[in-house]
Short mmCIF file of C-alpha atoms in Angstrom, two decimals:
data_model
loop_
_atom_site.label_atom_id
_atom_site.label_comp_id
_atom_site.label_asym_id
_atom_site.label_seq_id
_atom_site.Cartn_x
_atom_site.Cartn_y
_atom_site.Cartn_z
CA MET C 61 17.95 19.86 34.41
CA LEU C 62 16.19 17.66 31.89
CA LYS C 63 17.09 19.37 29.12
CA ASN C 64 20.60 18.84 29.72
CA ILE C 65 20.26 15.19 29.06
CA CYS C 66 17.94 14.61 26.09
CA LEU C 67 19.00 14.40 22.58
CA PRO C 68 18.18 17.58 20.76
CA LEU C 69 14.58 18.36 20.11
CA LYS C 70 14.69 18.55 16.36
CA HIS C 71 15.84 14.75 16.71
CA ARG C 72 12.70 13.47 18.86
CA ASN C 73 11.80 11.70 15.82
CA SER C 74 14.76 10.32 14.48
CA GLU C 75 16.17 6.72 15.57
CA ALA C 76 18.32 8.76 17.54
CA ALA C 77 16.53 10.10 19.67
CA ILE C 78 16.00 5.77 20.79
CA THR C 79 19.79 5.52 21.47
CA MET C 80 19.81 8.07 24.44
CA ILE C 81 21.59 6.00 27.64
CA PRO C 82 19.05 4.72 29.69
CA TRP C 83 19.21 6.19 32.85
CA ALA C 84 18.63 9.67 31.14
CA TRP C 85 15.80 7.17 29.57
CA ARG C 86 14.02 6.25 32.77
CA LEU C 87 13.47 9.93 33.88
CA LEU C 88 11.26 10.98 30.91
CA PRO C 89 7.96 10.84 31.17
CA ARG C 90 5.89 7.20 30.56
CA ASN C 91 3.80 9.06 27.83
CA VAL C 92 6.69 10.78 26.25
CA THR C 93 8.93 7.21 25.99
CA HIS C 94 6.10 5.48 24.05
CA SER C 95 5.70 8.52 21.61
CA LEU C 96 9.49 8.18 20.65
CA SER C 97 9.16 4.27 19.97
CA THR C 98 6.11 4.13 18.21
CA SER C 99 6.93 7.29 15.83
CA SER C 100 10.32 5.24 14.97
CA THR C 101 8.55 1.44 14.71
CA SER C 102 6.20 3.47 12.16
CA GLN C 103 9.22 5.01 10.65
CA ARG C 104 10.92 1.74 9.71
CA ALA C 105 7.46 -0.05 8.75
CA GLU C 106 7.01 3.05 6.40
CA ALA C 107 10.61 3.13 5.14
CA HIS C 108 10.05 -1.04 4.69
CA HIS C 109 6.39 -0.19 2.49
CA ARG C 110 7.92 2.23 0.67
CA GLN C 111 10.00 -0.53 -1.16
CA LEU C 112 9.35 -2.43 -4.44
CA GLU C 113 10.81 -5.53 -2.90
CA ALA C 114 7.86 -5.32 -0.25
CA TYR C 115 5.18 -6.58 -2.88
CA GLY C 116 4.56 -9.48 -5.00
CA TYR C 117 2.09 -8.30 -7.61
CA PHE C 118 1.75 -4.91 -9.81
CA LEU C 119 -0.32 -3.18 -12.55
CA PRO C 120 0.04 -0.69 -14.35
CA ILE C 121 -2.47 2.49 -14.06
CA GLN C 122 -3.44 5.17 -17.08
CA THR C 123 -3.63 8.17 -15.07
CA ARG C 124 -6.85 10.52 -16.85
CA TRP C 125 -6.86 13.90 -17.56
CA GLN C 126 -9.76 14.40 -14.87
CA ASP C 127 -7.74 12.65 -12.10
CA ASN C 128 -5.51 16.13 -12.00
CA ASP C 129 -7.08 18.64 -9.76
CA GLN C 130 -6.48 21.96 -9.82
CA TYR C 131 -3.00 22.11 -8.65
CA GLY C 132 -1.74 20.05 -11.37
CA HIS C 133 -1.59 16.73 -9.70
CA VAL C 134 -3.19 13.49 -9.54
CA ASN C 135 -6.01 14.65 -6.86
CA ASN C 136 -5.54 12.46 -3.19
CA ALA C 137 -8.82 10.97 -3.61
CA VAL C 138 -8.15 9.12 -7.08
CA TYR C 139 -5.45 6.88 -5.36
CA TYR C 140 -8.15 5.90 -3.90
CA SER C 141 -9.33 3.89 -6.62
CA TYR C 142 -6.24 2.86 -8.16
CA PHE C 143 -5.82 0.77 -5.23
CA ASP C 144 -9.72 -0.82 -5.42
CA THR C 145 -8.03 -1.51 -8.99
CA ILE C 146 -5.75 -4.21 -8.43
CA ILE C 147 -7.02 -4.77 -5.65
CA ASN C 148 -9.95 -6.28 -7.59
CA HIS C 149 -8.04 -6.49 -10.24
CA TYR C 150 -6.00 -9.18 -8.61
CA LEU C 151 -9.08 -11.29 -6.97
CA ILE C 152 -11.13 -11.55 -10.58
CA ARG C 153 -7.80 -12.28 -12.33
CA TYR C 154 -6.03 -14.62 -10.43
CA CYS C 155 -8.81 -15.51 -7.26
CA GLY C 156 -11.86 -16.25 -9.23
CA LEU C 157 -13.80 -13.83 -7.72
CA LYS C 158 -16.88 -13.42 -9.67
CA THR C 159 -18.41 -9.90 -9.62
CA SER C 160 -22.24 -10.67 -9.95
CA LEU C 161 -24.86 -10.34 -6.77
CA LEU C 162 -27.14 -13.15 -9.00
CA THR C 163 -24.26 -15.44 -9.71
CA SER C 164 -21.43 -15.06 -6.86
CA PRO C 165 -20.92 -17.03 -3.50
CA LEU C 166 -19.58 -14.28 -2.16
CA VAL C 167 -18.56 -10.78 -2.10
CA GLY C 168 -15.85 -8.41 -0.49
CA PHE C 169 -16.91 -5.13 1.35
CA MET C 170 -14.46 -2.58 1.80
CA VAL C 171 -14.56 -1.79 6.25
CA THR C 172 -10.91 0.36 6.26
CA ASN C 173 -8.85 2.39 4.23
CA GLN C 174 -5.93 4.56 4.30
CA CYS C 175 -3.03 6.19 2.25
CA LYS C 176 -0.36 8.32 3.08
CA TYR C 177 1.06 11.06 0.24
CA HIS C 178 4.97 11.22 -0.41
CA THR C 179 5.32 12.69 -3.55
CA PRO C 180 3.06 13.56 -6.06
CA ILE C 181 1.89 12.16 -9.66
CA SER C 182 0.18 13.69 -12.33
CA PHE C 183 -1.27 12.69 -15.90
CA PRO C 184 0.11 12.00 -18.24
CA GLN C 185 2.38 9.55 -16.29
CA ILE C 186 1.96 5.64 -16.24
CA PRO C 187 2.13 4.51 -12.52
CA VAL C 188 1.94 1.04 -11.21
CA ALA C 189 0.04 0.01 -8.66
CA ALA C 190 1.02 -2.58 -5.82
CA LEU C 191 -0.54 -5.15 -3.94
CA ALA C 192 0.51 -6.90 -1.14
CA VAL C 193 -1.47 -9.03 1.22
CA GLU C 194 -0.52 -8.82 5.35
CA LYS C 195 -3.37 -11.37 6.71
CA VAL C 196 -6.03 -13.65 5.66
CA GLY C 197 -8.73 -14.62 7.90
CA ARG C 198 -11.61 -16.62 7.89
CA SER C 199 -13.76 -14.34 6.17
CA SER C 200 -11.61 -10.85 6.06
CA VAL C 201 -8.15 -9.84 4.28
CA CYS C 202 -5.54 -7.24 4.84
CA TYR C 203 -3.98 -5.47 1.86
CA ARG C 204 -0.48 -3.42 1.71
CA LEU C 205 -0.38 -1.43 -0.95
CA ALA C 206 1.73 1.40 -3.04
CA LEU C 207 1.82 3.02 -5.92
CA PHE C 208 5.55 3.50 -7.19
CA PRO C 209 5.77 6.28 -10.45
CA PRO C 210 7.45 6.04 -13.39
CA LYS C 211 11.33 6.80 -14.01
CA PRO C 212 12.60 10.03 -14.83
CA THR C 213 12.90 9.70 -18.76
CA LYS C 214 11.50 11.76 -21.53
CA GLU C 215 8.78 8.63 -22.98
CA LEU C 216 6.25 6.56 -20.77
CA PRO C 217 6.77 3.08 -19.42
CA SER C 218 6.36 0.80 -22.84
CA VAL C 219 2.93 -0.95 -21.45
CA ASP C 220 1.26 -3.09 -23.43
CA HIS C 221 -2.59 -4.98 -23.84
CA ARG C 222 -1.02 -8.01 -21.75
CA ASP C 223 0.60 -5.64 -19.32
CA LEU C 224 -2.91 -4.38 -18.05
CA THR C 225 -4.90 -7.79 -18.69
CA ASP C 226 -2.51 -9.80 -16.52
CA GLY C 227 -0.66 -7.49 -14.50
CA PHE C 228 3.12 -8.94 -13.55
CA PHE C 229 4.84 -10.01 -10.32
CA LEU C 230 7.76 -9.30 -8.68
CA GLY C 231 11.12 -10.28 -10.61
CA HIS C 232 9.61 -8.86 -13.92
CA PRO C 233 11.84 -7.50 -16.38
CA LYS C 234 9.26 -4.32 -16.91
CA LEU C 235 9.40 -3.05 -13.10
CA ALA C 236 12.79 -1.66 -14.02
CA GLN C 237 11.00 0.93 -15.36
CA PHE C 238 9.59 2.64 -12.36
CA ASP C 239 11.35 4.20 -8.79
CA THR C 240 11.97 1.18 -6.33
CA LEU C 241 10.58 3.87 -4.30
CA ALA C 242 6.66 4.24 -3.68
CA CYS C 243 5.20 7.89 -3.85
CA THR C 244 2.03 6.60 -2.29
CA THR C 245 1.46 3.85 0.58
CA GLY C 246 -1.57 2.54 1.45
CA SER C 247 -3.97 -0.20 3.30
CA SER C 248 -7.10 -1.84 3.00
CA VAL C 249 -9.32 -4.40 4.60
CA HIS C 250 -12.19 -6.32 2.88
CA VAL C 251 -14.47 -8.79 4.68
CA PHE C 252 -16.09 -11.40 2.10
CA VAL C 253 -20.25 -11.84 2.92
CA ASN C 254 -22.70 -14.19 1.27
CA PRO C 255 -24.49 -11.71 -0.81
CA ALA C 256 -28.16 -12.99 0.21
CA THR C 257 -27.38 -12.76 4.13
CA GLY C 258 -25.27 -10.38 3.93
CA LYS C 259 -23.34 -12.14 6.41
CA PRO C 260 -19.41 -13.10 6.52
CA GLU C 261 -18.23 -15.96 4.59
CA SER C 262 -15.91 -18.16 5.16
CA LEU C 263 -13.20 -17.96 1.90
CA PRO C 264 -12.62 -21.15 -0.19
CA GLU C 265 -10.13 -22.82 -0.33
CA ASP C 266 -8.49 -22.41 -3.29
CA PHE C 267 -9.15 -18.24 -2.77
CA ARG C 268 -7.56 -18.20 0.08
CA ASN C 269 -4.30 -20.05 -1.39
CA SER C 270 -4.26 -17.06 -4.42
CA LEU C 271 -4.26 -14.68 -2.00
CA GLN C 272 -1.90 -16.57 0.39
CA LYS C 273 0.62 -16.31 -2.69
CA LEU C 274 0.82 -12.69 -2.07
CA MET C 275 2.00 -12.93 1.69
CA SER C 276 4.19 -10.19 2.39
CA PRO C 277 7.19 -10.90 4.50
CA ALA C 278 7.19 -10.27 7.99
#
């Protein structure tokens, strides 16, 4: 009986599955309805996170020959180094982070990170990494990250020294060289601590303000 009032099985993870008539929806077990709702919400969130306009700061990444694995594309573990690079590049260049344990009043410890892979890239492609900030706490920062491949042309993107030292922000004309749909997305959380005590340290006001410039829209 239930199979006659539900959507076909192939649609169970689609947004259409949420639009079944109300009385039929109520007949489904609680754990099933929760799973469908969560799946649809997650899919919409991930679709948003793959859009270039969801990010505020960008840094070209030169892939290396050693990044490729035996399957001919960048190994999944390497993407974490790309994301770590853009985070720390922004912190050093625009937030004034000091990286020496002897002189810095605070250091960032990565407490969690994750990646989702959609399409591969490979050396010698030059993708652009993207950074947004989702939340700034007293001593922690939640980042949203993505990697956008170059558009499929015969020539590599035109990247100069300033692009590598300064990066660029949303709206920069050089972003036109890259796809607007991310091949990889990710998230990370930093907790900043006092290097002498190892305990969480409040973020300085100017440090916090620079991070808040990258706050992603709700």
